[in-house]
Coordinates of C-alpha atoms in Angstrom, one line a residue:
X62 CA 71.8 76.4 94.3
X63 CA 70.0 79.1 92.5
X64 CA 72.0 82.3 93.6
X65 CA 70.4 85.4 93.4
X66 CA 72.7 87.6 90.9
X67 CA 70.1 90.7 90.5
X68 CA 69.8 91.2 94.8
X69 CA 73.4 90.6 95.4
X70 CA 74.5 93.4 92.3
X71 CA 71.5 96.0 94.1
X72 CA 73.6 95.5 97.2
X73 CA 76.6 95.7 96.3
X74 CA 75.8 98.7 93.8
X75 CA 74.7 101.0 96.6
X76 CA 76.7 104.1 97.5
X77 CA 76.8 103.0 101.3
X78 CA 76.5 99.8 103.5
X79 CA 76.8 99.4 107.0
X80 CA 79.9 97.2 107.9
X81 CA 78.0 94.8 109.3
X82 CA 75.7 94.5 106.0
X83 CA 79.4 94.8 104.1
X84 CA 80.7 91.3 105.9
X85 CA 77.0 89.8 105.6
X86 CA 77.3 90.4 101.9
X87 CA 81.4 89.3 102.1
X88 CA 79.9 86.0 103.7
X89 CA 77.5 85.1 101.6
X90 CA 80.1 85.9 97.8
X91 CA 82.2 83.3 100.0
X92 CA 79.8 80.8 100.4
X93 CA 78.9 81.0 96.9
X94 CA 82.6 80.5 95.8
X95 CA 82.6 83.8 93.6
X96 CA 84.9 85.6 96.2
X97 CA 88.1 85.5 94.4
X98 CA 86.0 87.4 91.1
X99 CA 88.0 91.0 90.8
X100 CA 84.2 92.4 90.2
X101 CA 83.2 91.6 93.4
X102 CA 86.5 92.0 95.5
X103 CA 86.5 95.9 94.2
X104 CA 83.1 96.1 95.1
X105 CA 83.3 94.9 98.8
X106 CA 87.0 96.5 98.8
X107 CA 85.0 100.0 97.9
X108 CA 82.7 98.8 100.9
X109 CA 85.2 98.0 103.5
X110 CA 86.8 101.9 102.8
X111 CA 83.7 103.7 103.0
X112 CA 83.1 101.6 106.4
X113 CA 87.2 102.7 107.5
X114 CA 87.3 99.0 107.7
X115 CA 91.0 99.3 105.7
X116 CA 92.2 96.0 107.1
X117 CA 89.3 93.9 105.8
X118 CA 90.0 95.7 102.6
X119 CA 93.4 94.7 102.3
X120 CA 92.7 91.6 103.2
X121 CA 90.4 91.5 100.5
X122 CA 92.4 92.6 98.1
X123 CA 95.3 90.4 99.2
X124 CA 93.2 87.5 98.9
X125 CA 91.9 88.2 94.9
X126 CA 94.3 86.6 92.5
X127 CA 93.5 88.0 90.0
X128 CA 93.6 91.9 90.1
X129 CA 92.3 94.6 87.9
X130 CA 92.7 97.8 87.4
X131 CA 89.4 98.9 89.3
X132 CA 90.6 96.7 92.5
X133 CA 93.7 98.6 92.5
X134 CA 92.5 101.6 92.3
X135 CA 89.7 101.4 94.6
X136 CA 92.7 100.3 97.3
X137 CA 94.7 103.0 96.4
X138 CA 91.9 105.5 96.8
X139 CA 90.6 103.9 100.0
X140 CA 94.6 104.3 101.6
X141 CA 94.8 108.1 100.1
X142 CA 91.6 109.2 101.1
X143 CA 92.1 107.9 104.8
X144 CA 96.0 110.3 104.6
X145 CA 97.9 107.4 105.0
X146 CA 99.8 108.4 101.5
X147 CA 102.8 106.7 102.3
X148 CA 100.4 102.9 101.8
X149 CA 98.8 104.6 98.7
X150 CA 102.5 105.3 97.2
X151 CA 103.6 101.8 98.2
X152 CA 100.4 99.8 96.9
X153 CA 101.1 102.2 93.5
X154 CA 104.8 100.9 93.7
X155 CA 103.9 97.6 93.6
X156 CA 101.3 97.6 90.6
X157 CA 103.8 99.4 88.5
X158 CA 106.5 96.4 89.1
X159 CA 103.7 93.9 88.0
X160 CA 100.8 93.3 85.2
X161 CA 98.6 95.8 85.6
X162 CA 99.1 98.8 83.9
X163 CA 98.0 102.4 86.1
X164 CA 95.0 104.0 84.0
X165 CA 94.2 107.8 84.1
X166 CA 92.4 107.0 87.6
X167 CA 95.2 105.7 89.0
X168 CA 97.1 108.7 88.3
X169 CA 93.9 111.0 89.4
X170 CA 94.2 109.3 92.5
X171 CA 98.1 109.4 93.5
X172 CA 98.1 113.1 92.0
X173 CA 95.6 113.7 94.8
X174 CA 97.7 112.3 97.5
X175 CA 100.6 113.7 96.5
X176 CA 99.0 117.4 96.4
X177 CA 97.1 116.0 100.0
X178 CA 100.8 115.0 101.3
X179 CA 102.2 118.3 100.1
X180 CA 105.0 116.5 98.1
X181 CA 105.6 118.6 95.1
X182 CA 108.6 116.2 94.1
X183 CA 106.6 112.9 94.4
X184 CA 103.9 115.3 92.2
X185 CA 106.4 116.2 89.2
X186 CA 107.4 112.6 89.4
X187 CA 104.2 110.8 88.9
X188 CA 103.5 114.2 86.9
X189 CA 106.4 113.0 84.2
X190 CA 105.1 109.3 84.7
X191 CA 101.8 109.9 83.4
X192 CA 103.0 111.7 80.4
X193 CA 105.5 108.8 79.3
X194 CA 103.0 106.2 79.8
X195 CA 100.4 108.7 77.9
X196 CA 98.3 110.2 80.2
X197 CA 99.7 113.8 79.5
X198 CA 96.5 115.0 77.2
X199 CA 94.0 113.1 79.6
X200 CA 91.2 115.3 81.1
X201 CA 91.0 113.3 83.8
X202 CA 95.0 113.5 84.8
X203 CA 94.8 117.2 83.5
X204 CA 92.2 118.6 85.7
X205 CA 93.9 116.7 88.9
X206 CA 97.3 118.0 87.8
X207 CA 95.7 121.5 87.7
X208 CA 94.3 120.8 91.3
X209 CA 97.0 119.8 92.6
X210 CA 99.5 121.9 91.1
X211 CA 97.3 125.1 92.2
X212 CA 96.5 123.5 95.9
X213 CA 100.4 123.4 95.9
X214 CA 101.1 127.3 94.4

């Protein structure tokens, strides 16, 4: 079966699907037995949360064996950027006690929510995380921590 790569990397590279197009796409990397790929389970993952489909999502994600870093963070994101912070921490809990190592979007990301949540002491905490895992000097963790730090006086 020839499948067609280039159509199914336009559609899953667009900014916005409807969530009906998002499960038509979900169907068809299932049927082609490429579903447990991390590439693809961020992308439809990143779908799912733009539809506020969170449950397909973690699903999703819950179903990849093989995480990276851009699946994690793009459920992380999706759970913070819906305010429900305390799913975002927990998910963030959980890929600190395993493999995957948080990058400087991870930290982005949970700085957000923690500035979003109002938590100042869950914000010095991953604050002091980032630097010992060496984030500190990171533009992308610096200008968060300046956003967040200033949203929180």
């Amino acid at each position: 079966m020839l499948i067609p790569f280039r159509a199914l990397l336009s559609e899953l590279s667009r900014p916005r699907q409807t969530l009906l197009r998002t499960q038509i796409l979900h169907a068809f990397i299932i049927k082609t037995h490429i579903s447990k790929d991390p590439f693809y389970a961020t992308r439809l993952v990143r779908l799912y949360a733009i539809n506020n489909d969170l449950s397909s999502a973690q699903q999703l994600f819950d179903e990849t064996p093989q995480r990276s870093i851009f699946l994690w963070n793009s459920i992380i994101r999706a759970y913070a950027k819906t305010h429900l912070f305390s799913d975002a921490f927990a998910l963030f809990k959980r890929m600190l006690s395993l493999e995957t190592s948080p990058d400087n979007f991870t930290f982005a990301c949970i700085l957000r929510a923690c500035s979003e949540k109002a938590d100042i002491n869950g914000l010095e905490i991953v604050h002091g995380l980032g630097v010992v895992l060496g984030f500190g000097l990171d533009s992308v963790c610096c200008s968060a921590l300046v956003s967040a730090y200033s949203k929180l006086g």
